[in-house]
Short mmCIF file of C-alpha atoms and ligand atoms in Angstrom, two decimals:
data_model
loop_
_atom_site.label_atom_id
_atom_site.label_comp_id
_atom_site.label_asym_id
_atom_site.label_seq_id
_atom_site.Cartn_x
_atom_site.Cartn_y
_atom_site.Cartn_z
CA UNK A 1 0.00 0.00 0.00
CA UNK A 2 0.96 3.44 -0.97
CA UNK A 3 2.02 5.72 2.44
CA UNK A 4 0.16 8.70 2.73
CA UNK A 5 3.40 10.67 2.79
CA UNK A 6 4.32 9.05 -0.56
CA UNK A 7 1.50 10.65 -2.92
CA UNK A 8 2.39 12.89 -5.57
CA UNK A 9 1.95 15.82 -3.58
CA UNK A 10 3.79 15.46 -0.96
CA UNK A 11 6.71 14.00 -2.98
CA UNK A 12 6.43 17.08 -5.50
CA UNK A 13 6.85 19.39 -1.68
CA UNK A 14 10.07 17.27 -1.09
CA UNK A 15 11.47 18.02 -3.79
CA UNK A 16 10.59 21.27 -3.74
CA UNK A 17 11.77 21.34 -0.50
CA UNK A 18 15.38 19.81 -1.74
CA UNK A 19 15.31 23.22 -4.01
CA UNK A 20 14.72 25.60 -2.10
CA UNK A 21 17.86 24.51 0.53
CA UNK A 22 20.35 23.85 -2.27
CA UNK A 23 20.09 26.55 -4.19
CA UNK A 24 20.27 30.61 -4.06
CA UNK A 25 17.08 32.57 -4.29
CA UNK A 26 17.47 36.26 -5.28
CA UNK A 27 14.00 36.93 -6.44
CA UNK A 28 13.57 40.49 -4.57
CA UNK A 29 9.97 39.47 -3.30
CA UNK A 30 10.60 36.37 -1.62
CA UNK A 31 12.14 35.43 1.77
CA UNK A 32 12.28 32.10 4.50
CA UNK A 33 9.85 33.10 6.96
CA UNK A 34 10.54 31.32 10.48
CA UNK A 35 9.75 27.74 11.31
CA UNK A 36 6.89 29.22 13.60
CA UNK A 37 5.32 31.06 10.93
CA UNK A 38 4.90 27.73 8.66
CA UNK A 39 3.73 25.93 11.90
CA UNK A 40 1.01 28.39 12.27
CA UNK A 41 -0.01 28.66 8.59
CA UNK A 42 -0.50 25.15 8.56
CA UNK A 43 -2.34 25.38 12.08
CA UNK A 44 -6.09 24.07 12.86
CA UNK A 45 -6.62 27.88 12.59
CA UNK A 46 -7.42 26.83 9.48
CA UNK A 47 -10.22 25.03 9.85
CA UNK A 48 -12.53 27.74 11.14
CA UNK A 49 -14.78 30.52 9.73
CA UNK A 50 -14.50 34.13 10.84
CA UNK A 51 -17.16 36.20 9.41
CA UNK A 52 -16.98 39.64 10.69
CA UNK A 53 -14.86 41.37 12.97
CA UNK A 54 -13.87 40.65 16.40
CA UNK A 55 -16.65 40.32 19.19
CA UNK A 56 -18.98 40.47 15.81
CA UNK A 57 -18.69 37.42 14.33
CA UNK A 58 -21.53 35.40 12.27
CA UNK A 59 -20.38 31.85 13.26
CA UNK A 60 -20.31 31.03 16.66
CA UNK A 61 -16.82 29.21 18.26
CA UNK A 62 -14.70 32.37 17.31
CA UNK A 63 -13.78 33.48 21.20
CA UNK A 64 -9.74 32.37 20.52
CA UNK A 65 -10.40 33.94 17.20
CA UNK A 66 -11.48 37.35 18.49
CA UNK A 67 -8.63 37.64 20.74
CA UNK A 68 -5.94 36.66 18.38
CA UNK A 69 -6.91 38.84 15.80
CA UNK A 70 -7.10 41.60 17.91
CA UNK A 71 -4.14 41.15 19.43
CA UNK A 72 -2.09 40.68 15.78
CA UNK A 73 -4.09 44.14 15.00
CA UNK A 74 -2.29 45.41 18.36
CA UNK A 75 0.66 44.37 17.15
CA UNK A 76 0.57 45.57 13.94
CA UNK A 77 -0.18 49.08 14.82
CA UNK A 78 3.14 49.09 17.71
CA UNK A 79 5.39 48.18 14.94
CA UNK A 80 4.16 50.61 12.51
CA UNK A 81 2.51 53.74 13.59
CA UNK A 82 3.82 56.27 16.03
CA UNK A 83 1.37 58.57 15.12
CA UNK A 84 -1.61 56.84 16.82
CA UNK A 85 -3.71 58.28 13.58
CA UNK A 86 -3.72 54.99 12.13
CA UNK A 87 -5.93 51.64 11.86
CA UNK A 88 -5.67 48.16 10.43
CA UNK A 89 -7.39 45.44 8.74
CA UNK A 90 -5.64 42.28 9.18
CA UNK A 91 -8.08 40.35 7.11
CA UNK A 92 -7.33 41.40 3.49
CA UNK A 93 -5.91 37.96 1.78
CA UNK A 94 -2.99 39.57 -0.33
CA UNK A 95 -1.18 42.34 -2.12
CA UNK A 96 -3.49 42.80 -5.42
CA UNK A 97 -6.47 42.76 -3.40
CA UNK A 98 -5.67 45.22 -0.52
CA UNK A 99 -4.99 48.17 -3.12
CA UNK A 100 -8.27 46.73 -5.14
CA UNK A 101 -9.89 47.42 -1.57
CA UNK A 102 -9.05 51.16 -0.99
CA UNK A 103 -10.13 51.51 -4.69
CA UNK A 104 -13.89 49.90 -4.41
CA UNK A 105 -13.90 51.63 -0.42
CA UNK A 106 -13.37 55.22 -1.72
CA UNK A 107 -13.31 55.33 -5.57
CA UNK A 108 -16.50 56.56 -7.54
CA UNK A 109 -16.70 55.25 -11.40
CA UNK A 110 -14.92 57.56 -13.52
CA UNK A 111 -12.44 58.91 -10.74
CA UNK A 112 -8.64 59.00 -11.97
CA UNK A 113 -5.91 56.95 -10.66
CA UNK A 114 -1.98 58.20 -11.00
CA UNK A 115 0.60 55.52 -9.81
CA UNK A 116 3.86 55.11 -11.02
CA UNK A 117 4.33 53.80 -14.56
CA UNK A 118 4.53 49.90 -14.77
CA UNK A 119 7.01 49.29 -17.10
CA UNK A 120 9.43 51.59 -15.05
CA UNK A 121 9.03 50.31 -11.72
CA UNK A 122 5.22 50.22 -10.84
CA UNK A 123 3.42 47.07 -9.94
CA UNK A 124 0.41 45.29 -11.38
CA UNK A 125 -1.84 46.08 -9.05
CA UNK A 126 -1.27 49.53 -9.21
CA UNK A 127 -3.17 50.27 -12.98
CA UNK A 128 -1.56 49.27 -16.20
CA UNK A 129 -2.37 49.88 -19.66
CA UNK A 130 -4.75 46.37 -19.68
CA UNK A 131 -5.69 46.54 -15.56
CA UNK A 132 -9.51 45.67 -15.69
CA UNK A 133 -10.15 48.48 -13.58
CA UNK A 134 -9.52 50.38 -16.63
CA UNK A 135 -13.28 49.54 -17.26
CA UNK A 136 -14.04 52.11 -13.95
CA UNK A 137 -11.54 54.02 -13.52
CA UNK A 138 -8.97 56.21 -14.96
CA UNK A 139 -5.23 56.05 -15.24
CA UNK A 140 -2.56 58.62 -15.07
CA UNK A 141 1.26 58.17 -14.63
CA UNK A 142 4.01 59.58 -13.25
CA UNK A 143 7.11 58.69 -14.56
CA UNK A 144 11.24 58.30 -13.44
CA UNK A 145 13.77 60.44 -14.73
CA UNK A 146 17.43 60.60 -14.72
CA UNK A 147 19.21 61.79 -12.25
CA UNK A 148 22.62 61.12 -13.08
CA UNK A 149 24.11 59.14 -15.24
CA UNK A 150 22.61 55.63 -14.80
CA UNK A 151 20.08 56.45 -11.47
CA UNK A 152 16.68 56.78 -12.74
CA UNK A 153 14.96 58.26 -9.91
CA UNK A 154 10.77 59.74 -9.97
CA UNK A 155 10.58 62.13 -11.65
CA UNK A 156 9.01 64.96 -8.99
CA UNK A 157 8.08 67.83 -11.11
CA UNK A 158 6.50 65.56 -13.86
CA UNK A 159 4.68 64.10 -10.36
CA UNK A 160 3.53 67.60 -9.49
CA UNK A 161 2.77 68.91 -13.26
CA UNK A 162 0.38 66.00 -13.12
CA UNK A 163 -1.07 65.85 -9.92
CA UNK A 164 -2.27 69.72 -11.36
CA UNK A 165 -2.78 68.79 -14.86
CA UNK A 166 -5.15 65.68 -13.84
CA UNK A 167 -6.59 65.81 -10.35
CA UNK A 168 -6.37 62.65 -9.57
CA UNK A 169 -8.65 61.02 -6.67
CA UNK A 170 -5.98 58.59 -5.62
CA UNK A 171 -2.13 58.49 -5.88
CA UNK A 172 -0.31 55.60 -5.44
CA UNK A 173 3.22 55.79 -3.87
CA UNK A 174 4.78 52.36 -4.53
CA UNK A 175 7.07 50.17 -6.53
CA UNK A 176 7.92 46.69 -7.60
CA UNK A 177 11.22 47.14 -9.69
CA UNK A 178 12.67 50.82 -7.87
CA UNK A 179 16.40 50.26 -5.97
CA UNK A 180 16.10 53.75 -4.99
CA UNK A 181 14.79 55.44 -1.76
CA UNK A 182 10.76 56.58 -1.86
CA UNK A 183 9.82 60.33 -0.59
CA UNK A 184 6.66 59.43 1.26
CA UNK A 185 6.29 62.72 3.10
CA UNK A 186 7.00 65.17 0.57
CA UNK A 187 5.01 63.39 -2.05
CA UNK A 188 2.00 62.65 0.12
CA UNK A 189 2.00 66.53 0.82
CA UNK A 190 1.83 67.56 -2.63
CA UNK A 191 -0.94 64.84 -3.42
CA UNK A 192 -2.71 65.94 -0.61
CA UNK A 193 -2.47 69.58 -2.22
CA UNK A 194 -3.93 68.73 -4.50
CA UNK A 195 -6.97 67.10 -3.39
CA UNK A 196 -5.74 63.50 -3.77
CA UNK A 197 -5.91 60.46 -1.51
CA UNK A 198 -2.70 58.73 -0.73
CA UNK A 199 -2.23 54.72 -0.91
CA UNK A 200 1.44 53.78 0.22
CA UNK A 201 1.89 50.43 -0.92
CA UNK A 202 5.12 49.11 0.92
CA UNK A 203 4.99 45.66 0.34
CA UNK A 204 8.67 45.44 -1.14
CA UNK A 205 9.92 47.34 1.77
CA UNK A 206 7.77 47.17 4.56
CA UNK A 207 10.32 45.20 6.21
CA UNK A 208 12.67 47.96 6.16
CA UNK A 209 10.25 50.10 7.01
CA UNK A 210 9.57 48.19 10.29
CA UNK A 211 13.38 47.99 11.06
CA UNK A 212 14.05 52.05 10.58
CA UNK A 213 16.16 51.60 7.67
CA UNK A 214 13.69 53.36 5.10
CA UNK A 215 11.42 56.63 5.19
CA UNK A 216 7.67 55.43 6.63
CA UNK A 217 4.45 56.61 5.16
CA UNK A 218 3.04 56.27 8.53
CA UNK A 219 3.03 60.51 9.20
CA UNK A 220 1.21 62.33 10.98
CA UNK A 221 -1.04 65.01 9.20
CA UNK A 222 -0.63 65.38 5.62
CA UNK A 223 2.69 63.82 5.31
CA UNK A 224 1.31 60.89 5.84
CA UNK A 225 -0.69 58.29 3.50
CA UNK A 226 -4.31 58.08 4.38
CA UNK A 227 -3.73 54.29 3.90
CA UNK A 228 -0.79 51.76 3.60
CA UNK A 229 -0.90 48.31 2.08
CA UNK A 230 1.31 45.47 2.16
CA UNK A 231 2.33 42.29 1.80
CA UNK A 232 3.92 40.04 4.75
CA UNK A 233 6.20 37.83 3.14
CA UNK A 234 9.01 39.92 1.26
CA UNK A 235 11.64 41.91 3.05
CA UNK A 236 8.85 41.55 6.59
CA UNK A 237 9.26 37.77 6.07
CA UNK A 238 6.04 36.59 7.67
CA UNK A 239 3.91 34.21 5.35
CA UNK A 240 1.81 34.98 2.19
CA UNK A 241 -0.54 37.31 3.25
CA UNK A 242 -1.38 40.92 3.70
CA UNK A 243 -2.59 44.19 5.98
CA UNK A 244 -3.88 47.61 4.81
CA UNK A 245 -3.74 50.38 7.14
CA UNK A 246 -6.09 53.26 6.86
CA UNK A 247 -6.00 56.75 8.94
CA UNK A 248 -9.00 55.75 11.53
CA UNK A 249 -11.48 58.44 9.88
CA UNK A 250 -11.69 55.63 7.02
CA UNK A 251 -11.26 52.66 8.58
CA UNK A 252 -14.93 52.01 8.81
CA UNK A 253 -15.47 52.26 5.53
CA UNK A 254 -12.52 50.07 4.65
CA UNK A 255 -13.64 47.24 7.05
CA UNK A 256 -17.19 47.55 5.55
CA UNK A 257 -15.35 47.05 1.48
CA UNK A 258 -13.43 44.06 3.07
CA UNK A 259 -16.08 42.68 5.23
CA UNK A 260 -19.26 42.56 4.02
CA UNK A 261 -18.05 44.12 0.43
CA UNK A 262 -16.25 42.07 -0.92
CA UNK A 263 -14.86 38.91 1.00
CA UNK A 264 -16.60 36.35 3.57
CA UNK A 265 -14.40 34.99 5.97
CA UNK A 266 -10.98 35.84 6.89
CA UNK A 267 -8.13 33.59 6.53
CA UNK A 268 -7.18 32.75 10.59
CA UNK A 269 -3.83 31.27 9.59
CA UNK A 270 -2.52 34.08 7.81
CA UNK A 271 -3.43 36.21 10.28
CA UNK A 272 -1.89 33.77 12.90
CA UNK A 273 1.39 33.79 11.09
CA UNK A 274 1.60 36.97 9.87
CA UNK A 275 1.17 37.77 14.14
CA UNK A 276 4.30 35.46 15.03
CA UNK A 277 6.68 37.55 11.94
CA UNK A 278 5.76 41.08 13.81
CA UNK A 279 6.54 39.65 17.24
CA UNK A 280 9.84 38.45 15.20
CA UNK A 281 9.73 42.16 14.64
CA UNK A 282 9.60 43.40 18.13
CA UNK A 283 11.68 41.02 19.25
CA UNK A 284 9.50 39.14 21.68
CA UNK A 285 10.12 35.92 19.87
CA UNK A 286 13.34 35.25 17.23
CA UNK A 287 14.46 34.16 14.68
CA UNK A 288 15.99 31.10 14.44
CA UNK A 289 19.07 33.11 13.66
CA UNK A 290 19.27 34.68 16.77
CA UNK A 291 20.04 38.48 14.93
CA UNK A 292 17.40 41.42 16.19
CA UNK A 293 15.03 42.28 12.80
CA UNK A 294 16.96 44.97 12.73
CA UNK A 295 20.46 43.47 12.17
CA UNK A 296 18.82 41.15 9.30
CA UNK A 297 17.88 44.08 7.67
CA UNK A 298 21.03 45.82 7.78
CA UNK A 299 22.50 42.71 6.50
CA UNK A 300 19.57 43.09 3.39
CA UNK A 301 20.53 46.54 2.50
CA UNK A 302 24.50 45.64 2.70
CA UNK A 303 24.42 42.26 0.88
CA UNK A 304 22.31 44.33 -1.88
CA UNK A 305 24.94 46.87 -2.06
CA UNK A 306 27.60 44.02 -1.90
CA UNK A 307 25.70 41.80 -4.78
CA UNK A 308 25.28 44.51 -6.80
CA UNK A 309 29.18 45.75 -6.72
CA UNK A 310 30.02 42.19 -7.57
CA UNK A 311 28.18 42.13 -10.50
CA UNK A 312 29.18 45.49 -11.48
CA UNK A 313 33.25 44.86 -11.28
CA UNK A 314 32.27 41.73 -13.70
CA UNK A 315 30.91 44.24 -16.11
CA UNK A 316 27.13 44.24 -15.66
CA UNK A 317 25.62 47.87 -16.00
CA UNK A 318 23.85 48.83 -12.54
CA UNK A 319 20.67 50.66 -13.33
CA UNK A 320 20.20 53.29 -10.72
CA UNK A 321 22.57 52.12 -7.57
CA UNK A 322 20.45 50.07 -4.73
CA UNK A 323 19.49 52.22 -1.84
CA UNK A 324 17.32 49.04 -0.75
CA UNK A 325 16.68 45.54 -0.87
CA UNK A 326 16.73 44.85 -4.96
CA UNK A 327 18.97 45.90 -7.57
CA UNK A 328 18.26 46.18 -11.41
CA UNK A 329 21.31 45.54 -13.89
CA UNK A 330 21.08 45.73 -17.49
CA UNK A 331 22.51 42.89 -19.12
CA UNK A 332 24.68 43.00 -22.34
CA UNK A 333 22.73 44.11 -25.23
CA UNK A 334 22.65 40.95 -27.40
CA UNK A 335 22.02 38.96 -24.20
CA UNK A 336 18.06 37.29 -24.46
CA UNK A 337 17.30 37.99 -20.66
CA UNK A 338 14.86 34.34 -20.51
CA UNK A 339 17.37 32.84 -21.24
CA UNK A 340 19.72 34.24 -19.32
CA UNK A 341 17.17 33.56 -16.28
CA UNK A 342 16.99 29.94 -17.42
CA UNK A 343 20.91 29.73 -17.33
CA UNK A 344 20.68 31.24 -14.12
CA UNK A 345 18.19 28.50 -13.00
CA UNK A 346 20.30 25.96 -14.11
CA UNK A 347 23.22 26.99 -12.38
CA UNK A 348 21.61 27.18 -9.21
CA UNK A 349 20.33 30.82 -9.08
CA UNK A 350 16.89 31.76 -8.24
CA UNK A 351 15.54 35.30 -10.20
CA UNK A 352 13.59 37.07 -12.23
CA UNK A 353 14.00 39.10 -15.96
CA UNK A 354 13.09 42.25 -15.77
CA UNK A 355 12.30 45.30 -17.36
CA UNK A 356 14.49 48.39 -16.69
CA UNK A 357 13.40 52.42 -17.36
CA UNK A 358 12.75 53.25 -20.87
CA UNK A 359 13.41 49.89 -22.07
CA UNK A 360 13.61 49.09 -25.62
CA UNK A 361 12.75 45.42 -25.51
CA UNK A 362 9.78 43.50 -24.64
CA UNK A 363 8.47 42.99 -21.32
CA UNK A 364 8.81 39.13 -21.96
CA UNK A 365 12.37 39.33 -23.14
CA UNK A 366 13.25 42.72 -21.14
CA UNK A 367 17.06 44.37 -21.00
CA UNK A 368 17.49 43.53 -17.24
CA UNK A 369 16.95 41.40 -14.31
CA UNK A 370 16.06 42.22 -11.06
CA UNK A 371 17.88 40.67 -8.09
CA UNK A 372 16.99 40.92 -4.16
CA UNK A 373 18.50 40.04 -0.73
CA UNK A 374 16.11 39.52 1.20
CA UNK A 375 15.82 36.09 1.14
CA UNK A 376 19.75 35.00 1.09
CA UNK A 377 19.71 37.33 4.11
CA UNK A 378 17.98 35.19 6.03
CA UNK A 379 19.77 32.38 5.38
CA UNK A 380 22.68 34.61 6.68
CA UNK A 381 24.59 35.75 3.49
CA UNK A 382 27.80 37.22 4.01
CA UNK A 383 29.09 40.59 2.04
CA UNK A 384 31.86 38.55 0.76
CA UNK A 385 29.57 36.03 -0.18
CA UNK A 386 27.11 38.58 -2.14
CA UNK A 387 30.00 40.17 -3.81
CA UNK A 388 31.51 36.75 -4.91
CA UNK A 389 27.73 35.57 -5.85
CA UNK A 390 27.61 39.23 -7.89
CA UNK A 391 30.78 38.46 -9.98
CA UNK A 392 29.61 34.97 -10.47
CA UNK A 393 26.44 36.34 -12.58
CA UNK A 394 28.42 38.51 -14.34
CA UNK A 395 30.91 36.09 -15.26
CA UNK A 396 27.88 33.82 -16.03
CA UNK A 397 26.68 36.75 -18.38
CA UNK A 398 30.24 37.34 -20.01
CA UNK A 399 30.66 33.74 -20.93
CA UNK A 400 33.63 33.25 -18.48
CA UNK A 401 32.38 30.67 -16.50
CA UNK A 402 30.40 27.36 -17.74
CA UNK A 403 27.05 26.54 -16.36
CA UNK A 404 28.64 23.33 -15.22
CA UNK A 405 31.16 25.60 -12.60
CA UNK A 406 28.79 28.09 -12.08
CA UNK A 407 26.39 24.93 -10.52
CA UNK A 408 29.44 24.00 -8.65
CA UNK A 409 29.95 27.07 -7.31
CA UNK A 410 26.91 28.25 -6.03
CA UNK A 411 25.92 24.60 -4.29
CA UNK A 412 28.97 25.10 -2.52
CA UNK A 413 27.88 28.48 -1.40
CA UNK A 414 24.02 27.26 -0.77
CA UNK A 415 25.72 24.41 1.52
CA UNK A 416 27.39 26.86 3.62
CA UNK A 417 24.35 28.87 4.01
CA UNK A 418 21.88 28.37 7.27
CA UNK A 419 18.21 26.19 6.69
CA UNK A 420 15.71 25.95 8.98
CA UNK A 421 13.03 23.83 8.56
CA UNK A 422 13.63 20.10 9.24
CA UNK A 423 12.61 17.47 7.31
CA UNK A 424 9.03 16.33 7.62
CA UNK A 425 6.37 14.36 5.90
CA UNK A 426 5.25 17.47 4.14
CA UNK A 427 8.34 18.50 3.39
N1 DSN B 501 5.32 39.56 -7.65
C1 DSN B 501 5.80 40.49 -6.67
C2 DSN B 501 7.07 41.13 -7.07
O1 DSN B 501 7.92 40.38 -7.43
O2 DSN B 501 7.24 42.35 -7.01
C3 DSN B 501 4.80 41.49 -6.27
O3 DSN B 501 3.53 41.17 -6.62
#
């Protein structure tokens, strides 16, 4: 007789499992959340319904469910706001569909959107040329610029020319492909200026955010976003999941979009999880590392800097220097970037193609790829080791090393590198 732990599924998570451990992931929105965190995803908070809010529930059986929600609210709101002009919602399931929330909660049909252009460092989620919410409302952009030679950085009078050209209802400070620092306060003031709403989306770097290592949108007054989304499992490294924040005059009408509007019942074991990363956070549990949040994000921002030197001195082109957790290098122009990230996959390294500003090519077969700490950090990546795993994509790029040494080298280097979970049938 087949054992349970012998189906296709739960051989497909071993070797999945195998993968992950043995070889290098650099994909800038991924990360190794804590043994605890899995343990609590995969908890019998799982098995219950939640409908409504805490003390208001539909289902009955929900008095542990109340208090842990509440408390992961509590817990939210002491890492993030020092204002005390905030609220959360610890019930919205992911990225996509927290902005999608703030857009349905205080959007009319026909109101205009500005966000920062997709193909030079916006996200999905944030309006796009084919976004179905093109069919409600509009979009606007604002753009990058250059700065200096090589650092495309937003472009802040084109942002103010259109915030007065364009009135838009809602801005949208946030990125998915930007290595350079966001100016929350000063942009949220001129949005607010002029008439606009404010949606921070920090899932790349809420992390840093939490740690003190990047500007907050959490402000008092008109510095500050009316609301922040996020995810919880990039540079925060919690599990797959998400919280928006809202200043309290709209909370209520963000709970009501979430809960009735638009979703039934939370999901208890994200919330669960995403409770144990931000006590990870505050430091009244750890790690298994044993390194204050903090220190691992120090050790993101200077294992970015050190990857991204590596591959420079093996002549990749850095595309605006990293003042966070990513970097974006262009590759060499007759390189095909998918299959550079397949050669990359082969020899052991984890990332993503990507498109870099004002790009020529296709967003399938873009100049650049995109490459993030985060992740490596938490397996405790070295600076020496980042630098050395820099120059080995750039030699990788240049020809100068096979695929066959290139594998060598960087299951040597994965080897050396801390893992956490232990083996188990689901593993
Ligand atoms: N897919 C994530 C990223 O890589 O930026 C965000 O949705």
């Amino acid at each position: 007789m087949v054992q349970t732990n012998q189906n296709k599924l739960f051989q497909l998570t071993a070797q999945e499992f195998a993968k992950q451990r043995d070889t290098l992931n650099l994909i800038a929105s991924e990360n190794y959340p804590s043994p605890k965190v899995l343990q609590l995803l995969g908890s019998v908070w799982m098995n219950k319904y939640a409908e409504g809010t805490p003390g208001k529930r539909y289902y009955a059986g929900n008095i542990h469910a109340d208090e842990m929600e509440t408390y992961v609210q509590q817990k939210a709101l002491e890492v993030f706001d020092k204002t005390g002009e905030y609220g959360v919602n610890v019930q919205v399931l992911s990225g996509s569909p927290a902005n999608a929330m703030v857009f349905l909660a205080m959007l009319e049909a026909g109101d205009t959107i500005m966000s920062l252009n997709l193909a030079n460092g916006g996200h999905l989620s944030h309006m796009h040329a084919t976004s179905n919410f093109l069919k409600f409302f509009k979009l606007v952009n604002y753009d990058v610029t250059e700065t200096a030679p090589g650092t495309f950085e937003i472009d802040q009078d084109d942002y103010r020319a259109k915030l007065r050209e364009h009135k838009p209802k809602l801005v949208i400070l946030g990125f998915s492909a930007y290595p350079r620092k966001y100016e929350f306060a000063q942009m949220a003031k001129w949005a607010h200026e002029a008439g606009a709403l404010v949606l921070a989306d920090i899932a790349h770097i809420n992390g840093l955010v939490a740690a003190g290592l990047h500007d907050t949108p959490f402000q008092a007054g008109d510095a500050g976003a009316d609301f922040v989304s996020m995810t919880t499992h990039k540079t925060f490294r919690g599990p797959r999941s998400a919280m928006l924040f809202a200043k309290t005059q709209h909370m209520p009408t963000i709970n009501k979009t979430i809960f009735p509007g638009t979703s039934g019942g939370p999901h208890l074991h994200q919330i669960a999880a995403t409770g144990q990363a931000l006590l990870e956070i505050l430091g009244e549990d750890q790690y298994p590392d044993g390194r204050t949040f903090r220190e691992y994000s120090q050790a993101v921002l200077d294992t970015c800097q050190a990857l991204e030197q590596g591959a420079a001195e093996a002549g990749l082109t850095v595309v605006s220097p990293t003042q966070n957790h990513l970097c974006l290098l262009k590759l060499p122009e007759q390189t095909d970037s998918l299959e550079f990230q397949r050669l990359l996959e082969r020899a052991g390294i984890i990332t993503n193609r990507n498109m870099i500003p004002f790009d020529t090519k296709s967003a399938w077969r873009p100049s650049g790829i995109r490459l993030g700490t985060a992740a490596l950090a938490s397996r405790g990546l070295t600076v020496p080791q980042a630098k050395e795993l820099g120059r080995l994509i750039g030699d990788l790029a240049h020809s100068r090393t096979t695929e066959d040494a290139a594998k060598e080298r960087s299951t040597a280097l994965a080897k050396q590198l801390n893992w956490y979970y232990t083996e188990s049938p689901a593993a």
